[in-house]
Short mmCIF file of C-alpha atoms in Angstrom, two decimals:
data_model
loop_
_atom_site.label_atom_id
_atom_site.label_comp_id
_atom_site.label_asym_id
_atom_site.label_seq_id
_atom_site.Cartn_x
_atom_site.Cartn_y
_atom_site.Cartn_z
CA MET A 1 123.18 89.07 57.06
CA LYS A 2 122.39 87.54 60.42
CA VAL A 3 126.03 87.25 61.48
CA PRO A 4 126.88 90.97 60.96
CA LYS A 5 123.72 92.01 62.82
CA THR A 6 124.63 89.74 65.72
CA ILE A 7 128.17 91.11 65.81
CA LYS A 8 126.88 94.68 65.68
CA LYS A 9 124.44 93.99 68.50
CA LYS A 10 127.16 92.49 70.67
CA SER A 11 129.55 95.35 69.92
CA ASN A 12 126.85 97.86 70.91
CA LYS A 13 126.34 96.04 74.21
CA ILE A 14 130.08 96.05 74.88
CA TRP A 15 130.27 99.77 74.10
CA GLN A 16 127.31 100.53 76.38
CA LYS A 17 128.92 98.52 79.19
CA TRP A 18 132.39 100.07 78.91
CA SER A 19 131.64 103.49 77.40
CA ILE A 20 132.53 105.39 80.57
CA ALA A 21 135.82 103.50 80.92
CA PHE A 22 136.75 104.34 77.33
CA ARG A 23 135.94 108.01 77.92
CA ILE A 24 138.43 108.35 80.78
CA ILE A 25 141.33 106.58 79.03
CA PRO A 26 142.86 109.95 77.89
CA LEU A 27 142.77 111.17 81.50
CA ILE A 28 144.45 108.00 82.78
CA LEU A 29 147.18 108.24 80.13
CA SER A 30 147.76 111.89 81.03
CA ILE A 31 148.13 111.05 84.73
CA ALA A 32 150.53 108.21 83.85
CA VAL A 33 152.73 110.54 81.78
CA LEU A 34 152.74 113.24 84.47
CA LYS A 35 153.53 110.68 87.18
CA ILE A 36 156.48 109.31 85.20
CA LEU A 37 157.80 112.82 84.53
CA SER A 38 157.34 113.73 88.19
CA HIS A 39 159.40 110.70 89.23
CA LYS A 40 162.07 111.27 86.58
CA PHE A 41 162.65 114.91 87.52
CA ASP A 42 162.40 114.34 91.30
CA PHE A 43 159.18 116.33 91.66
CA GLU A 44 157.68 113.85 94.16
CA LEU A 45 157.58 116.35 97.00
CA ILE A 46 155.29 114.77 99.62
CA GLU A 47 155.21 111.52 101.54
CA LEU A 48 152.16 109.34 101.98
CA ASN A 49 150.37 110.43 105.18
CA ALA A 50 147.05 110.19 107.03
CA LEU A 51 145.79 113.52 105.69
CA PHE A 52 145.97 112.27 102.11
CA THR A 53 144.17 109.01 102.91
CA SER A 54 141.51 111.07 104.75
CA LEU A 55 141.04 113.15 101.59
CA ILE A 56 140.44 110.00 99.56
CA ALA A 57 138.04 108.66 102.21
CA GLY A 58 136.10 111.96 102.19
CA THR A 59 135.84 111.83 98.40
CA ILE A 60 134.51 108.26 98.52
CA PHE A 61 131.94 109.33 101.11
CA LEU A 62 130.78 112.21 98.89
CA ILE A 63 130.54 109.86 95.91
CA GLY A 64 128.34 107.52 97.96
CA PHE A 65 126.12 110.45 98.98
CA LEU A 66 125.68 111.61 95.39
CA ILE A 67 125.04 108.19 93.89
CA SER A 68 122.40 107.35 96.51
CA GLY A 69 120.59 110.56 95.57
CA VAL A 70 120.61 110.09 91.81
CA LEU A 71 119.75 106.39 91.98
CA SER A 72 116.33 107.13 93.49
CA ASP A 73 115.44 109.31 90.49
CA TYR A 74 116.96 106.78 88.11
CA LYS A 75 114.86 103.90 89.45
CA GLU A 76 111.74 106.03 89.05
CA SER A 77 112.82 107.06 85.54
CA GLU A 78 113.10 103.43 84.42
CA LYS A 79 109.33 103.03 84.81
CA LEU A 80 108.28 106.18 82.95
CA PRO A 81 108.66 105.14 79.26
CA SER A 82 106.70 101.91 79.76
CA GLU A 83 103.99 103.64 81.83
CA LEU A 84 103.79 106.43 79.27
CA SER A 85 103.38 103.90 76.44
CA ALA A 86 100.75 102.02 78.45
CA SER A 87 98.68 105.17 78.98
CA ILE A 88 98.84 106.11 75.28
CA LYS A 89 97.88 102.57 74.25
CA THR A 90 95.00 102.52 76.75
CA LEU A 91 93.74 105.82 75.35
CA TYR A 92 93.96 104.32 71.87
CA ASP A 93 92.05 101.18 72.95
CA ASP A 94 89.23 103.27 74.38
CA ALA A 95 89.01 105.36 71.22
CA TYR A 96 89.08 102.21 69.08
CA THR A 97 86.29 100.63 71.15
CA ILE A 98 84.11 103.71 70.69
CA TYR A 99 84.88 103.83 66.97
CA LYS A 100 83.96 100.19 66.42
CA GLY A 101 80.93 100.30 68.71
CA LYS A 102 79.45 103.62 67.64
CA ASN A 103 81.13 104.17 64.26
CA SER A 104 82.23 107.54 65.63
CA LYS A 105 84.16 109.77 63.25
CA ASN A 106 85.52 111.77 66.20
CA ALA A 107 86.91 108.58 67.74
CA LEU A 108 88.58 107.78 64.41
CA GLN A 109 90.09 111.26 64.34
CA LEU A 110 91.39 110.73 67.88
CA ILE A 111 93.03 107.48 66.74
CA GLU A 112 94.76 109.26 63.87
CA PHE A 113 95.83 112.02 66.25
CA GLN A 114 97.48 109.49 68.56
CA LYS A 115 99.39 107.94 65.68
CA ARG A 116 100.89 111.35 64.95
CA PHE A 117 101.37 112.15 68.61
CA ILE A 118 103.59 109.13 69.32
CA HIS A 119 106.05 110.34 66.66
CA SER A 120 105.99 113.82 68.18
CA LEU A 121 106.71 112.23 71.54
CA MET A 122 109.84 110.55 70.17
CA ASP A 123 110.94 113.90 68.72
CA TRP A 124 110.43 115.44 72.15
CA PHE A 125 112.64 112.81 73.80
CA TYR A 126 115.42 113.84 71.39
CA LYS A 127 114.67 117.55 71.99
CA ARG A 128 113.58 118.08 68.40
CA GLU A 129 110.27 119.33 69.79
CA SER A 130 109.74 121.60 72.78
CA THR A 131 107.97 120.65 75.99
CA SER A 132 105.41 123.43 75.51
CA SER A 133 104.56 122.02 72.08
CA ILE A 134 104.05 118.47 73.33
CA LEU A 135 101.91 119.74 76.24
CA GLU A 136 99.80 121.71 73.78
CA LYS A 137 99.20 118.55 71.76
CA ILE A 138 98.14 116.72 74.92
CA SER A 139 95.65 119.51 75.59
CA GLN A 140 94.24 119.09 72.07
CA ILE A 141 92.79 115.77 73.23
CA ASN A 142 90.20 117.87 75.07
CA ASP A 143 88.62 118.84 71.75
CA PHE A 144 88.08 115.19 70.82
CA LEU A 145 86.64 114.37 74.24
CA VAL A 146 84.18 117.27 73.98
CA GLU A 147 82.97 116.02 70.58
CA LEU A 148 82.64 112.47 71.92
CA ASP A 149 80.60 113.79 74.83
CA ASN A 150 78.35 115.67 72.39
CA GLU A 151 77.81 112.40 70.54
CA GLY A 152 76.39 110.92 73.71
CA ILE A 153 79.28 108.55 74.48
CA GLN A 154 79.04 107.08 77.97
CA ALA A 155 80.52 109.30 80.66
CA GLY A 156 82.61 106.38 81.95
CA TYR A 157 84.63 106.32 78.73
CA ILE A 158 85.14 110.08 78.77
CA ILE A 159 86.30 110.06 82.41
CA LYS A 160 88.65 107.14 81.80
CA MET A 161 90.21 108.81 78.75
CA LYS A 162 90.50 112.07 80.67
CA ASN A 163 92.42 110.25 83.42
CA GLU A 164 94.82 108.76 80.88
CA GLN A 165 95.35 112.20 79.36
CA ASN A 166 96.21 113.51 82.83
CA ASN A 167 98.62 110.63 83.42
CA ILE A 168 100.41 111.31 80.13
CA ARG A 169 100.77 114.99 81.02
CA LYS A 170 102.13 114.20 84.50
CA MET A 171 104.73 111.77 83.13
CA ILE A 172 105.85 114.25 80.46
CA LEU A 173 106.33 116.94 83.10
CA ARG A 174 108.18 114.51 85.40
CA ILE A 175 110.58 113.46 82.63
CA ASP A 176 111.15 117.10 81.72
CA THR A 177 111.94 117.95 85.36
CA ILE A 178 114.41 115.07 85.70
CA ARG A 179 116.33 115.87 82.54
CA GLU A 180 116.47 119.63 83.14
CA THR A 181 117.43 119.54 86.85
CA ASN A 182 120.88 118.65 88.14
CA PHE A 183 121.24 116.95 91.51
CA ILE A 184 122.89 119.45 93.89
CA GLY A 185 125.27 121.31 91.57
CA SER A 186 127.44 122.52 94.48
CA ALA A 187 128.09 118.88 95.46
CA TYR A 188 129.37 118.22 91.92
CA ALA A 189 131.64 121.26 92.23
CA ILE A 190 133.28 120.08 95.47
CA LEU A 191 133.64 116.57 94.07
CA GLU A 192 135.41 117.94 91.00
CA ALA A 193 137.72 119.99 93.22
CA MET A 194 138.53 117.03 95.47
CA GLY A 195 139.13 114.82 92.46
CA PHE A 196 141.57 117.36 91.01
CA LEU A 197 143.42 117.65 94.33
CA ILE A 198 143.71 113.88 94.66
CA ALA A 199 145.02 113.56 91.10
CA PHE A 200 147.58 116.31 91.72
CA CYS A 201 148.69 114.76 95.02
CA LEU A 202 149.02 111.35 93.40
CA ILE A 203 151.38 112.85 90.82
CA ILE A 204 153.72 114.44 93.37
CA ILE A 205 153.44 111.87 96.18
CA LYS A 206 156.35 109.53 96.80
CA ILE A 207 155.64 105.83 97.32
CA ASP A 208 158.26 103.12 96.98
CA PRO A 209 158.61 101.19 94.81
CA PHE A 210 157.76 103.53 91.94
CA TYR A 211 155.77 101.01 89.90
CA ALA A 212 153.50 100.37 92.88
CA SER A 213 153.05 104.13 93.19
CA LEU A 214 152.20 104.39 89.48
CA PHE A 215 149.73 101.51 89.67
CA PHE A 216 147.83 102.85 92.69
CA SER A 217 147.83 106.39 91.28
CA LEU A 218 146.17 105.20 88.09
CA LEU A 219 143.79 102.91 89.98
CA VAL A 220 142.55 105.65 92.33
CA THR A 221 142.24 108.13 89.46
CA PHE A 222 140.31 105.59 87.39
CA LEU A 223 137.85 104.75 90.19
CA ILE A 224 137.11 108.36 91.15
CA SER A 225 136.80 109.53 87.53
CA TYR A 226 134.61 106.56 86.62
CA MET A 227 132.23 107.12 89.54
CA PHE A 228 132.02 110.85 88.82
CA LEU A 229 131.06 110.30 85.16
CA LEU A 230 128.66 107.52 86.16
CA ILE A 231 126.86 109.85 88.57
CA LYS A 232 126.70 112.59 85.92
CA ASP A 233 125.17 110.12 83.44
CA LEU A 234 122.69 108.75 85.98
CA ASP A 235 121.64 112.28 86.91
CA ASN A 236 120.12 112.77 83.44
CA PRO A 237 118.91 109.39 82.14
CA PHE A 238 116.89 111.06 79.35
CA ASP A 239 119.77 112.82 77.58
CA TYR A 240 119.09 111.25 74.18
CA ALA A 241 119.94 114.41 72.26
CA GLU A 242 123.58 114.12 73.38
CA ASN A 243 124.14 110.38 73.94
CA GLY A 244 121.40 108.60 72.00
CA GLU A 245 119.92 105.44 73.51
CA SER A 246 123.16 104.06 74.87
CA GLY A 247 125.13 103.85 78.09
CA THR A 248 123.09 104.76 81.15
CA GLU A 249 120.18 106.32 79.23
CA ILE A 250 116.76 104.83 79.96
CA SER A 251 115.60 102.46 77.22
CA LEU A 252 112.86 103.80 74.95
CA LYS A 253 112.01 100.34 73.68
CA PRO A 254 108.35 100.55 74.92
CA VAL A 255 107.89 103.74 72.89
CA HIS A 256 109.58 102.23 69.81
CA ASP A 257 107.37 99.14 70.12
CA LEU A 258 104.25 101.29 70.35
CA ILE A 259 105.30 103.29 67.28
CA GLU A 260 105.70 100.03 65.38
CA VAL A 261 102.27 98.84 66.54
CA PHE A 262 100.61 102.12 65.53
CA ASP A 263 102.36 102.19 62.15
CA ASN A 264 101.12 98.68 61.38
CA LEU A 265 97.55 99.23 62.56
CA LYS A 266 94.68 99.34 60.10
CA ASN A 267 91.38 100.76 61.30
#
């Protein structure tokens, strides 16, 4: 059983690494066919000139502008699942300490609530639960904190748990903003238009010898298409509902690990 699991793991890594390249293979094949037909039927109407190379240079500049913008959000997004898991676990530790120290039934109820909440959180990542619902569940922690305060639990614990609740809410809202907001939609539109123009020009441009023309046409198309899809994927690193936890999506391993810890805990 170990060998198949190892092979499956390696194949998943290969797919994650080359998934974008595989996705644009149909486009590359289409360009190749059109280029061959264009050459065969003498439809290569334009010569290579400075205006065309300027168009490619402008497209590369726009790609650099877009990727620098989305990378800043992506680097921030990489931290959010681990920080979110840390805040939930810290809240659990405080509740567990109160439960063991004071034998508090409310603290035990808060522990059970968190065990259910972590599963709801995973559903929210996959858009099986709405943001309003998950925020409502975060607000329900207030009821437990009020009961703990009525029990006479030290104010330091209550304040600390309240801060963790606030941190969880802020990270949920930040993730929701990142996955629901596109980075400058008009910039994507002009990049799509420029990419289409370049592909069309590559099909009808005449470069001798033909095989060199075919090679560079496919190479330029591949690079621009690859970078465009990469930017689109990086722009929403929490799109698990569509892509699962593969490709450029942020790893949810910290959340999975915490679910496993909670499921194995015995009070």
